[in-house]
Coordinates of C-alpha atoms in Angstrom, one line a residue:
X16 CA 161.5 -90.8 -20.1
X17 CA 160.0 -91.1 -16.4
X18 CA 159.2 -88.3 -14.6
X19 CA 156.8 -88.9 -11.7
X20 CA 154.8 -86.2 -10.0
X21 CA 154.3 -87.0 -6.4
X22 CA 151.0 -86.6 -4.7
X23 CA 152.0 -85.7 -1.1
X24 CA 148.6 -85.4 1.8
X25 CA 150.1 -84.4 5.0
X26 CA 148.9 -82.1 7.9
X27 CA 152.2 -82.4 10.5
X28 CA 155.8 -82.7 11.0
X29 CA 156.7 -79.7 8.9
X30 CA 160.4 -80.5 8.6
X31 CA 160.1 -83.7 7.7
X32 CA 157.8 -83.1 4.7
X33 CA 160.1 -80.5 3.7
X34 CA 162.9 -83.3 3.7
X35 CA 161.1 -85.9 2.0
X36 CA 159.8 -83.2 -0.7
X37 CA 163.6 -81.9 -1.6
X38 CA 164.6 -85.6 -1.7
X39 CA 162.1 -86.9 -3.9
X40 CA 162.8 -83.6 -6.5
X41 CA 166.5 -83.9 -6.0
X42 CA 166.9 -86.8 -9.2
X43 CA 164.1 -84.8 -11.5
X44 CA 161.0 -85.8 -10.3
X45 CA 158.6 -83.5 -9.2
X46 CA 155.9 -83.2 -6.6
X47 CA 152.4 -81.5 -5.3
X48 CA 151.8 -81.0 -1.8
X49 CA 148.3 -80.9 0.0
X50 CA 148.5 -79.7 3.7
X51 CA 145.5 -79.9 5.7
X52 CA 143.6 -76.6 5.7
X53 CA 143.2 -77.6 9.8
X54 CA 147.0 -77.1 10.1
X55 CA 148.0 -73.2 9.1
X56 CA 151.2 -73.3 10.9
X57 CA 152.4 -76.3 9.4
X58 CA 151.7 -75.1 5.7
X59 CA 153.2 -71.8 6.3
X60 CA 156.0 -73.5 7.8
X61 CA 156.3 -76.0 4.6
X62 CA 155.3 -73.1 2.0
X63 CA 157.9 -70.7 3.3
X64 CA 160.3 -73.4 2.8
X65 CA 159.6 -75.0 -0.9
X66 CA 157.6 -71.9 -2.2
X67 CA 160.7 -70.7 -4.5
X68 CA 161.4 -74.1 -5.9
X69 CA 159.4 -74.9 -9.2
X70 CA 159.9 -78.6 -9.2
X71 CA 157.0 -78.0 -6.0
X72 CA 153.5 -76.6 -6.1
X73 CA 150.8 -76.8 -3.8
X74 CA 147.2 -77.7 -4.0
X75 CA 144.0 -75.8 -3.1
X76 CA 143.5 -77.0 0.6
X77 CA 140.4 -78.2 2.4
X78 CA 139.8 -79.0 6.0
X79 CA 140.5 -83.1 6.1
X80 CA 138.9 -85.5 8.1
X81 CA 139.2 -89.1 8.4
X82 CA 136.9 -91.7 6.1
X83 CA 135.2 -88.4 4.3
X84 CA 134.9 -86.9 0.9
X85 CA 137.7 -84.7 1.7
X86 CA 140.5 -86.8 1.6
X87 CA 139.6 -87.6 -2.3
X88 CA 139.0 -83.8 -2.5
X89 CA 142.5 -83.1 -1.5
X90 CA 143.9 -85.6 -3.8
X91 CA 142.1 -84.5 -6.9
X92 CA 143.4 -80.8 -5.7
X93 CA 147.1 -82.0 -5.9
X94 CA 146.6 -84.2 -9.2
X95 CA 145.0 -81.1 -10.4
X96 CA 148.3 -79.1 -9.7
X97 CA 150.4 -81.2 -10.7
X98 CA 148.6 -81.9 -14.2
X99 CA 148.6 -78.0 -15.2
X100 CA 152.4 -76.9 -13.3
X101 CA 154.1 -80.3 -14.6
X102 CA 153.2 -80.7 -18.6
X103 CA 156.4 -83.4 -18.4
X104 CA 155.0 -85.6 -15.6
X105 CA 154.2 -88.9 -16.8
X106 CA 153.3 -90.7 -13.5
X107 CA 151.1 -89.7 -10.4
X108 CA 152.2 -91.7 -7.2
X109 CA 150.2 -91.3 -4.0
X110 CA 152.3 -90.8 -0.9
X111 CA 151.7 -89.9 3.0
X112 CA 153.8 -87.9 5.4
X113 CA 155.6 -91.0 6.8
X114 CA 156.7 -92.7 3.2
X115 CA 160.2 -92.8 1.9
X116 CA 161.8 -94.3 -1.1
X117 CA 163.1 -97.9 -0.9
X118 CA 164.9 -98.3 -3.6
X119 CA 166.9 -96.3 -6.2
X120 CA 165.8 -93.7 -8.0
X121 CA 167.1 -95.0 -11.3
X122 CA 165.5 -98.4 -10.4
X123 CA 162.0 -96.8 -9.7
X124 CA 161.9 -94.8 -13.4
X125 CA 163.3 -98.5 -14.8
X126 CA 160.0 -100.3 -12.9
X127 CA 157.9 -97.6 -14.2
X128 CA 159.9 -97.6 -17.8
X129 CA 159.1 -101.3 -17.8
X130 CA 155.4 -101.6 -16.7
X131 CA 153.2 -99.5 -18.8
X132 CA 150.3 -99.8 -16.4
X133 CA 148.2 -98.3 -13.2
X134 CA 149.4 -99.9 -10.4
X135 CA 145.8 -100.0 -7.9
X136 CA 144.9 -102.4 -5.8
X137 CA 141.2 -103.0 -6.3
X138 CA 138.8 -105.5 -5.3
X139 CA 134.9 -106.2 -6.0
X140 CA 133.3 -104.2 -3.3
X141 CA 130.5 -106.3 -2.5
X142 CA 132.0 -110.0 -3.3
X143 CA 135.3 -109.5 -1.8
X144 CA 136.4 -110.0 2.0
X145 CA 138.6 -106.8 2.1
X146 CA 136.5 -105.1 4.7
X147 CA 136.5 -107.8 7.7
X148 CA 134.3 -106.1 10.3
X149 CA 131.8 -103.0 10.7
X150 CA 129.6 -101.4 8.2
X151 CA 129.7 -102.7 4.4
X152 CA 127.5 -102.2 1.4
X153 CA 125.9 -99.3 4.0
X154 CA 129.2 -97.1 3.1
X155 CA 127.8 -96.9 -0.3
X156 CA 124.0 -97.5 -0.7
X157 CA 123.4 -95.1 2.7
X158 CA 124.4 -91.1 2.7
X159 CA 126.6 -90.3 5.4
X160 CA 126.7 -86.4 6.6
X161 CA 128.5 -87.1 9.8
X162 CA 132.1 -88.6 11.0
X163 CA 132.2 -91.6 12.5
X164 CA 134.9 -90.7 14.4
X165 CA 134.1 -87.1 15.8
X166 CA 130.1 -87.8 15.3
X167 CA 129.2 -91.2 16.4
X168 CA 126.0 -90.7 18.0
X169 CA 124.5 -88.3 14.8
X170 CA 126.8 -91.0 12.1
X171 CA 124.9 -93.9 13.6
X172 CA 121.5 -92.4 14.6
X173 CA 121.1 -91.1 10.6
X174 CA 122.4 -94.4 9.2
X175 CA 119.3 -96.0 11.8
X176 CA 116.7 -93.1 10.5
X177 CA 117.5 -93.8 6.4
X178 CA 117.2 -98.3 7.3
X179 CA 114.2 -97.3 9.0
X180 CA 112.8 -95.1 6.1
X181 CA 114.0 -97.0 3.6
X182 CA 116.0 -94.4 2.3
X183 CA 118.7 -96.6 -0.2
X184 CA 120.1 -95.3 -2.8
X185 CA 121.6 -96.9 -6.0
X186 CA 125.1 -96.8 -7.3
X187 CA 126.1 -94.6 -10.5
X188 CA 124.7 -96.4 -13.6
X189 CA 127.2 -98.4 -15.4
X190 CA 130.1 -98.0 -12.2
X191 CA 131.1 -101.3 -10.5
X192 CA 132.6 -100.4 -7.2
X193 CA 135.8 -101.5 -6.3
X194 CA 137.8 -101.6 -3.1
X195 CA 141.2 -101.2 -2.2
X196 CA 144.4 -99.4 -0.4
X197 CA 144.9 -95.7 -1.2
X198 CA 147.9 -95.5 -2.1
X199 CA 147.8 -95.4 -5.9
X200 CA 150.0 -95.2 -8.7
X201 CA 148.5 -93.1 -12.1
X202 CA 149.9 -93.0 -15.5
X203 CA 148.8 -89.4 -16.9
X204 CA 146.9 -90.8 -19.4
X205 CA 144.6 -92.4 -16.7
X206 CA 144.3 -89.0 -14.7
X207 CA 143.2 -87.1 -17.9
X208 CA 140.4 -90.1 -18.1
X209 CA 139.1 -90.0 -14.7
X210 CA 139.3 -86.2 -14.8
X211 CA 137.3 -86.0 -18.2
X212 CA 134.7 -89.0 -16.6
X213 CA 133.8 -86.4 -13.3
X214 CA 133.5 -83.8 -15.4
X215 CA 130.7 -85.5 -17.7
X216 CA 129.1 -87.6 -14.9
X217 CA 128.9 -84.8 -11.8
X218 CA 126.2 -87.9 -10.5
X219 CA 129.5 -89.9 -9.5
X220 CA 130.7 -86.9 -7.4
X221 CA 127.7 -86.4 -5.9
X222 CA 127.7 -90.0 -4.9
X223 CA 131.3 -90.5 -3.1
X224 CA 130.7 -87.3 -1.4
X225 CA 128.1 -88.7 0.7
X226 CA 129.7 -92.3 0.8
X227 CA 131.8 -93.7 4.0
X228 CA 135.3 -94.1 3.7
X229 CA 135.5 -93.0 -0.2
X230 CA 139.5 -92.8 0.1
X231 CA 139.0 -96.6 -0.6
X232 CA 137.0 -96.6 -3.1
X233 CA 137.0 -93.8 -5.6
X234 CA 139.9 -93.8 -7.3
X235 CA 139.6 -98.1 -7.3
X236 CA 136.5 -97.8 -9.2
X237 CA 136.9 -94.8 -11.6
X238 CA 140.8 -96.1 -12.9
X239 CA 138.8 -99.9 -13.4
X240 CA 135.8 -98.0 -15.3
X241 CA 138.3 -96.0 -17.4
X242 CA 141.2 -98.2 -18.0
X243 CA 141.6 -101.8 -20.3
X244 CA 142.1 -104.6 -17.2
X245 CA 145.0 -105.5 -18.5
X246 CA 146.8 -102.1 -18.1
X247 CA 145.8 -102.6 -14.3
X248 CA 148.1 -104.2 -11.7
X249 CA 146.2 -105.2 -8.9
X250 CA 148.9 -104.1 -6.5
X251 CA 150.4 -101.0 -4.7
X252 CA 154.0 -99.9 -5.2
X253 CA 154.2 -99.3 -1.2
X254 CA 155.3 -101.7 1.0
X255 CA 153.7 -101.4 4.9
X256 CA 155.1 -104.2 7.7
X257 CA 152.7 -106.2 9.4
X258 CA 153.8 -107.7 13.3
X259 CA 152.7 -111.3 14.2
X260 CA 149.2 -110.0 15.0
X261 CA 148.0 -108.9 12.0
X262 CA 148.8 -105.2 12.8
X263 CA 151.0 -102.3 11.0
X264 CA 154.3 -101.9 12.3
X265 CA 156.3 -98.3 12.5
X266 CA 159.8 -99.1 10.8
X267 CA 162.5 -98.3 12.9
X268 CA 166.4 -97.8 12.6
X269 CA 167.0 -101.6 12.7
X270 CA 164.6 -102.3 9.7
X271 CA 166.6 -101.3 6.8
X272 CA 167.9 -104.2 5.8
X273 CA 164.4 -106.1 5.3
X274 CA 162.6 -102.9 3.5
X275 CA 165.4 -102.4 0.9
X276 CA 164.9 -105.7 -0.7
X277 CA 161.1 -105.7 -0.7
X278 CA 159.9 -105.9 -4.1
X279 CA 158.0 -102.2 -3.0
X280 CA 159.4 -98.8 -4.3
X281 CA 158.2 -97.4 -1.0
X282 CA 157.6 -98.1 2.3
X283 CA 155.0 -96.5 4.8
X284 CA 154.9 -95.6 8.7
X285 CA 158.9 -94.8 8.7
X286 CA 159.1 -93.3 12.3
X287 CA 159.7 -89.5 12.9
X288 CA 162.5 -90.8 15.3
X289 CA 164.7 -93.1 12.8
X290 CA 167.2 -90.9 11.7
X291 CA 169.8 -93.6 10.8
X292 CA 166.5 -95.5 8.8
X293 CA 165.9 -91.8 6.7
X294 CA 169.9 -90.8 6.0
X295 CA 170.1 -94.6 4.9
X296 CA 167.2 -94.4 2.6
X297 CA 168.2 -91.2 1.6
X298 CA 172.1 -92.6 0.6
X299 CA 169.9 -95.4 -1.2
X300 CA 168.2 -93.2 -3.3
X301 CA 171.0 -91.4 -4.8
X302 CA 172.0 -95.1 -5.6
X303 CA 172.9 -94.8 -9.9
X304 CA 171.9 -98.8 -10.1
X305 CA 168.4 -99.8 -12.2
X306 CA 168.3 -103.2 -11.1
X307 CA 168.1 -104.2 -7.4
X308 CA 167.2 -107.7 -6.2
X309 CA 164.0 -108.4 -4.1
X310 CA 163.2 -111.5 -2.2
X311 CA 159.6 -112.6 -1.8
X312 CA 158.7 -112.2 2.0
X313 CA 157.2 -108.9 1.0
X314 CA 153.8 -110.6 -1.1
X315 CA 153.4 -113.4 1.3
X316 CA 153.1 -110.2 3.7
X317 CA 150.6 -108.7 1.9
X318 CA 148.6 -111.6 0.9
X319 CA 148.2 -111.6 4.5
X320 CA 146.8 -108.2 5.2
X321 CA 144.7 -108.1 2.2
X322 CA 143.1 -111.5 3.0
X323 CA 142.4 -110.2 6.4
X324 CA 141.1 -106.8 5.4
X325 CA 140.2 -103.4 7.2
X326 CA 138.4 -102.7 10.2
X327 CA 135.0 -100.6 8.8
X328 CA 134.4 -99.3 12.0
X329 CA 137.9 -98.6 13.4
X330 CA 138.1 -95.9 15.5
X331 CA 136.6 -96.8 19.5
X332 CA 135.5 -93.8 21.8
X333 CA 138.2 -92.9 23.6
X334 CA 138.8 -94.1 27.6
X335 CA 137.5 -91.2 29.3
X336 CA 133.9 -92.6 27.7
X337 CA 133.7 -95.5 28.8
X338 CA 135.1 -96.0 32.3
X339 CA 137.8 -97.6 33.6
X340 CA 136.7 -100.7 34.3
X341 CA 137.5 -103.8 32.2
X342 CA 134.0 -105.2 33.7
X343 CA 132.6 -108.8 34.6
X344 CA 132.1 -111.2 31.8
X345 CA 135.5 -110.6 30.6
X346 CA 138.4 -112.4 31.1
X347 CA 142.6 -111.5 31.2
X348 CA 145.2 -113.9 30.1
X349 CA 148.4 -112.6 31.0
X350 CA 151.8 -114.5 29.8
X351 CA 154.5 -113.3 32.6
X352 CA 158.1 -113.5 31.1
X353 CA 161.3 -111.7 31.4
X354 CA 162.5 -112.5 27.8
X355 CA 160.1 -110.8 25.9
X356 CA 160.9 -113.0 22.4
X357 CA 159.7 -116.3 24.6
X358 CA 156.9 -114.9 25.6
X359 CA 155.9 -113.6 22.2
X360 CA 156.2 -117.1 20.3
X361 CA 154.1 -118.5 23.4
X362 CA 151.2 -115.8 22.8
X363 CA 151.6 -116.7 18.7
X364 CA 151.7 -120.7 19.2
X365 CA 148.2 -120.2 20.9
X366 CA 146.4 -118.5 18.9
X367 CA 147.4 -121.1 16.3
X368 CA 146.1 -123.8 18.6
X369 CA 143.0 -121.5 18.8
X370 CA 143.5 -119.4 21.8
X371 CA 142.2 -115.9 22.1
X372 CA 142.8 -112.3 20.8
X373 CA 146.6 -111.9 21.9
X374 CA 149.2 -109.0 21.3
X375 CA 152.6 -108.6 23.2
X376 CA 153.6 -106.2 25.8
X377 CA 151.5 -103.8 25.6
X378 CA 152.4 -102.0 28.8
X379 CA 156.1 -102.6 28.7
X380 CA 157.8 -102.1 24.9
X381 CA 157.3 -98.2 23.5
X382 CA 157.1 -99.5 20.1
X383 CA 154.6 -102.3 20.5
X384 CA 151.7 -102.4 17.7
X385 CA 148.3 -101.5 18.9
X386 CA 145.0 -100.6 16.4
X387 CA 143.6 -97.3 17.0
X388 CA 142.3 -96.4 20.2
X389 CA 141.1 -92.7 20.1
X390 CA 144.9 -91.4 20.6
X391 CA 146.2 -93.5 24.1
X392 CA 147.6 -96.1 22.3
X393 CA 150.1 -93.8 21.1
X394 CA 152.6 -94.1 24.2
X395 CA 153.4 -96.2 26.8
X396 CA 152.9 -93.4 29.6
X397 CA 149.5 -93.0 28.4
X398 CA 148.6 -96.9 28.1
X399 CA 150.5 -97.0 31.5
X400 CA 148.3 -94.5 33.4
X401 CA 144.8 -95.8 31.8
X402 CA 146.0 -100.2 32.0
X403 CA 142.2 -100.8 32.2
X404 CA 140.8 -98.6 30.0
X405 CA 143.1 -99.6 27.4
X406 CA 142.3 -103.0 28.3
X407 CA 138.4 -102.5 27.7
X408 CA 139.2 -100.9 24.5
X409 CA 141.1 -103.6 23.5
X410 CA 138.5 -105.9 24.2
X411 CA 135.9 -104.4 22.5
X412 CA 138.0 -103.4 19.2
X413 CA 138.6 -107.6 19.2
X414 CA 135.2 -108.0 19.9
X415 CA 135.7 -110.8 22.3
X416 CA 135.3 -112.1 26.1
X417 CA 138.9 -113.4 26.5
X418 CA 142.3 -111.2 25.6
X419 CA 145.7 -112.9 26.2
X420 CA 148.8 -110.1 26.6
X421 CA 152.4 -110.4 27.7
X422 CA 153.8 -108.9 31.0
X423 CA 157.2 -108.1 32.2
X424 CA 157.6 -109.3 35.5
X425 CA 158.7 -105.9 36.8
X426 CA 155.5 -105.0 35.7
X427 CA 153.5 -106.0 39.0
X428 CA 151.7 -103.2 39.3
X429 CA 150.1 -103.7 36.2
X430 CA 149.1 -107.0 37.5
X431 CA 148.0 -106.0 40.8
X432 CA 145.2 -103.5 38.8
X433 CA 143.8 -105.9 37.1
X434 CA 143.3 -108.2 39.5
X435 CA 141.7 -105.9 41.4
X436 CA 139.5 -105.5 38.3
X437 CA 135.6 -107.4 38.2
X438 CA 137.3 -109.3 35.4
X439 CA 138.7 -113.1 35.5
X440 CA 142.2 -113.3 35.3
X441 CA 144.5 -116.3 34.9
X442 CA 148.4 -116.1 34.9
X443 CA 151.4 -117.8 33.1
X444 CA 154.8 -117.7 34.2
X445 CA 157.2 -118.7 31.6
X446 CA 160.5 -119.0 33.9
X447 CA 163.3 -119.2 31.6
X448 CA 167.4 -119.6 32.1
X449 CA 168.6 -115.9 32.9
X450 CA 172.6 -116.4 32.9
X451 CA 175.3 -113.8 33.4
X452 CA 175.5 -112.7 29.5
X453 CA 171.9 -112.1 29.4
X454 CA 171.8 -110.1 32.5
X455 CA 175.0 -108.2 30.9
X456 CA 172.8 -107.7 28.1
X457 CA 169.6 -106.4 29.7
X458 CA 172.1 -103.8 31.6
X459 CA 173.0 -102.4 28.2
X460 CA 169.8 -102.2 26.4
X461 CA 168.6 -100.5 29.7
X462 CA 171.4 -98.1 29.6
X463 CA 173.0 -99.3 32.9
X464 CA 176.9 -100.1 31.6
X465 CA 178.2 -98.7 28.8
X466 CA 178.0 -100.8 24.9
X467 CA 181.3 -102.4 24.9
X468 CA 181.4 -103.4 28.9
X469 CA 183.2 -107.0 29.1
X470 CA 181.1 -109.4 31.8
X471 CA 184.2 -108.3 34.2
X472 CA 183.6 -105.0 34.6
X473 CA 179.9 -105.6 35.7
X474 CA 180.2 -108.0 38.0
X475 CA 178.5 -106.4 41.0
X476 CA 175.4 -105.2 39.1
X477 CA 175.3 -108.4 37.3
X478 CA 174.5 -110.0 41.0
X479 CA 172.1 -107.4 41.7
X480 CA 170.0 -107.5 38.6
X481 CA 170.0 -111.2 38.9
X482 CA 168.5 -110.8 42.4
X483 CA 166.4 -107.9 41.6
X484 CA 164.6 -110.6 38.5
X485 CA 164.5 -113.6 41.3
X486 CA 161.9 -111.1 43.4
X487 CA 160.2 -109.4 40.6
X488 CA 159.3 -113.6 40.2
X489 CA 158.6 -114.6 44.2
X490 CA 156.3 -111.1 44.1
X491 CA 154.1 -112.9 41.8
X492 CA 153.9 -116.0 44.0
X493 CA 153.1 -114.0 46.4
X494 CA 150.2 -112.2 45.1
X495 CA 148.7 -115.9 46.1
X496 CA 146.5 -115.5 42.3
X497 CA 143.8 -117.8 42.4
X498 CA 144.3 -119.7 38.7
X499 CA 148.4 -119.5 38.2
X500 CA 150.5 -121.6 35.8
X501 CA 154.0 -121.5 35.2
X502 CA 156.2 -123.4 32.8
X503 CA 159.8 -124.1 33.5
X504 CA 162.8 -125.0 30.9
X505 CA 163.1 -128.3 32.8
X506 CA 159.2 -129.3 33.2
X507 CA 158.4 -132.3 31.1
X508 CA 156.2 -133.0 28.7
X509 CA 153.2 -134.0 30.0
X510 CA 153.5 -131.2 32.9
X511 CA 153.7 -128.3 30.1
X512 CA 151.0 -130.0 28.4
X513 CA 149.1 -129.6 31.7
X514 CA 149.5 -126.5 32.5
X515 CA 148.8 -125.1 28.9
X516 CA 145.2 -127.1 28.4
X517 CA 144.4 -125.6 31.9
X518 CA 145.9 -121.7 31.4
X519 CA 144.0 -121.6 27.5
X520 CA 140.9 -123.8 28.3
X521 CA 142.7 -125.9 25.3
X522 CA 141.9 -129.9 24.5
X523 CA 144.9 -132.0 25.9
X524 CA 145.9 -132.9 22.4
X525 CA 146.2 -129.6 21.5
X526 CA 147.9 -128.8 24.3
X527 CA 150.6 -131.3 23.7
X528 CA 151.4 -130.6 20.3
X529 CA 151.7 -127.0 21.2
X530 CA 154.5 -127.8 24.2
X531 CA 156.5 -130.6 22.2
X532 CA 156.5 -127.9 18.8
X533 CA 156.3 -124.4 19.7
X534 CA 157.5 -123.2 23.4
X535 CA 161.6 -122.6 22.7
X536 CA 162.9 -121.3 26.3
X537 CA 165.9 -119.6 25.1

């Protein structure tokens, strides 16, 4: 019989963990929780809570901080506590704040029933392509004593003083190091072997305490030392969504219906703000079915990510360090378009015909995907007030000289700042057919009628916004911009091709088969 013992890291949002740990020990399963020794409130708040239930314990804390030692610390902690308070627990399953069940409860214990194997995704460290950018084989064969992320000058100055000294180290004899995502899944039989292994070799320790990033690493390389291949899936059980560019998506309300047929017993980055997405998930849980059927968008998904890899180096200095200046040398493409999904398949289609770095609307949607950039890409008032420091940022994380967004026309004075930026800038309009049902749309996503309003009823505002959209686009013209392009529903062929080869500095051929394939107005 299944009975899984959840290893929960977390360090905010105090309610919610609370929710997701009485779910998850609500159909017999069991789990250990790990708050950040950083966040007192938060575990007071969470112990208080859960302390009299004995399906929960809790695990020695330690102060946690991103790509150190101390997130594999406060892992072994809770598969520590869980091993001696839960003698029945057969699996270990590594989960974060922000994860939720996807499936069934009876068809997780089935999948586990079924599979007797370790489920960790695991790469060769120094043959693969999993880490794309940044620092490589010096995470392991260099000590680091400083965060990258709160420490950059000392990280980077000792990595430069032990190169210089030639001050290498070599890996624990007889360990191959492996790569992968975190987010494990342990039979107990592999615990009680990677346990026993640390406590004979305290060298292999000593090593990941001083190596970069171990979180990726440790666990990847100790279940692959301890553990017949062949009782090793090469996979994790939780499912994380990836936007057209590459980055991680938060799942909202409307994103239920793709994450429950995932072949994934999880999913990750469930927002704090989708309530109908949690109660739905929870309803789904309490589901009595064992067999659920998948589709298979979810491994073409990964094979994507994992091709691509992580970003070693991921976390930039924040705006206030740099300035806010997006600086000479660089240069803005901006795609100006009223219906954001236009302008999105325009930004894709030219990257595929080899444009540059693009993303969406970053200034204009709340829940647009943007890596890390020291805490401002978190909201759009933030990104709003600092447009070119988030802009530098954004260039620099890309680590290129040309950067293609999306703008709402509205948006002007977000196009007026960066035009009075050093940078080059170059514009296209994408004018597409606004008729009355989509301006009767727009009023209701923006709150202006109510849901069910018929066409009738908004007959005035309809002839206001439609005006109102007609001078957010003469505004533009009328900024006079130096190297502007627009594209029109009823421009031919040859004229799209035009304008495209000259807006993305793309090969007329290029450019053609780009505007006959890929620009949809509607």
């Amino acid at each position: 019989m299944v009975q899984i013992a959840y290893i929960l890291l977390c360090h905010r949002d105090p309610e919610r963990v609370i929710e997701q740990a009485r779910l998850l020990v609500s159909h017999g399963d069991r789990i250990a929780i790990h708050v950040d020794k950083s966040a007192p409130e938060v575990f007071e708040r969470i112990r208080d809570a859960l302390k009299d239930d004995d399906r929960v314990t809790f695990a020695e804390r330690v102060k946690c901080g991103w790509g150190e030692w101390s997130l594999v610390a406060a892992t072994l902690n809770a598969l520590r506590a869980a091993r001696e308070a839960f003698s029945e627990a057969t699996h270990f399953y590594f989960l974060s704040g922000d994860c939720l069940p996807i499936k069934p409860r009876a068809h997780i214990a089935r999948f586990l029933a079924d599979h007797d194997a370790d489920f960790v995704e695991h790469h060769d460290f120094f043959e693969s392509e999993w880490i794309k950018t940044g620092i490589r084989e010096e995470r392991l064969i260099y000590r680091h004593f400083f965060n990258e992320r709160t420490r950059k000058p000392l990280f980077y100055g000792s990595l430069a003083v032990q190169k210089t000294l030639g001050l290498s180290r070599t890996l624990p004899e007889g360990l191959q190091i492996h790569i992968g995502s975190q987010w494990c899944v342990l039979r107990r039989v592999t615990l009680e072997r990677i346990l026993k292994l640390i406590e004979e070799r305290p060298d292999i320790v000593r090593f990941f305490r001083t190596t970069w990033i171990p979180d990726e690493t440790f666990f990847q390389s100790l279940v692959m030392h301890v553990t017949p291949r062949k009782e090793v899936r090469n996979r994790t059980l939780t499912f994380l969504a990836f936007s057209d560019y590459g980055l991680p998506l938060v799942l909202h309300d409307d994103h239920f219906d793709l994450i429950r047929t995932q072949g994934y017993l999880f999913a990750r980055k469930i927002s704090p703000n989708a309530d109908d997405l949690r109660q739905r998930l929870t309803e789904l849980y309490a589901d009595p079915a064992e067999e659920v059927a998948t589709s298979d968008t979810a491994p073409q998904l990964y094979s994507y990510v994992t091709g691509r890899g992580r970003i070693g180096r991921r976390h930039a200095r924040r705006f206030w360090e740099r300035g806010g200046q997006i600086g000479r040398g660089q240069e803005m493409l901006v795609v100006v378009c009223k219906k954001y999904h236009v302008a999105k398949r325009f930004v894709a289609a030219a990257r595929r015909a080899g444009g540059p770095p693009a993303l969406g609307y970053v200034f204009d949607e709340d829940a647009g995907a943007l890596p890390p950039l020291g805490g401002i890409e978190t909201s759009k008032a933030k990104r709003g007030r600092h447009r070119r420091a988030v802009l530098r940022m954004l260039f620099e994380y890309h680590e290129t000289d040309r950067l293609m967004i999306c703008l709402d026309p509205a948006n002007i004075d977000a196009l007026r700042d960066i035009r009075s930026d050093q940078c080059s800038l170059r514009v296209m309009e994408l004018r597409t057919s606004i008729d009355d049902d989509y301006l009767l749309g727009h009023a209701k996503r923006n709150h202006l009628v109510p849901e069910g309003a018929a066409l009738a009823e908004a007959g005035s505002l309809i002839g206001t916004l439609d005006r109102q959209f007609k001078d957010e686009s003469e505004a533009i013209r009328d900024m006079e911009l130096s190297r502007f392009h627009s594209l029109a529903p009823s421009d031919g062929a040859d004229r799209a091709a035009e304008e495209i080869a000259r807006f993305l500095d793309l090969p007329l051929a290029a450019a053609r088969e780009m505007a006959a394939q890929e620009i949809p107005f509607d």
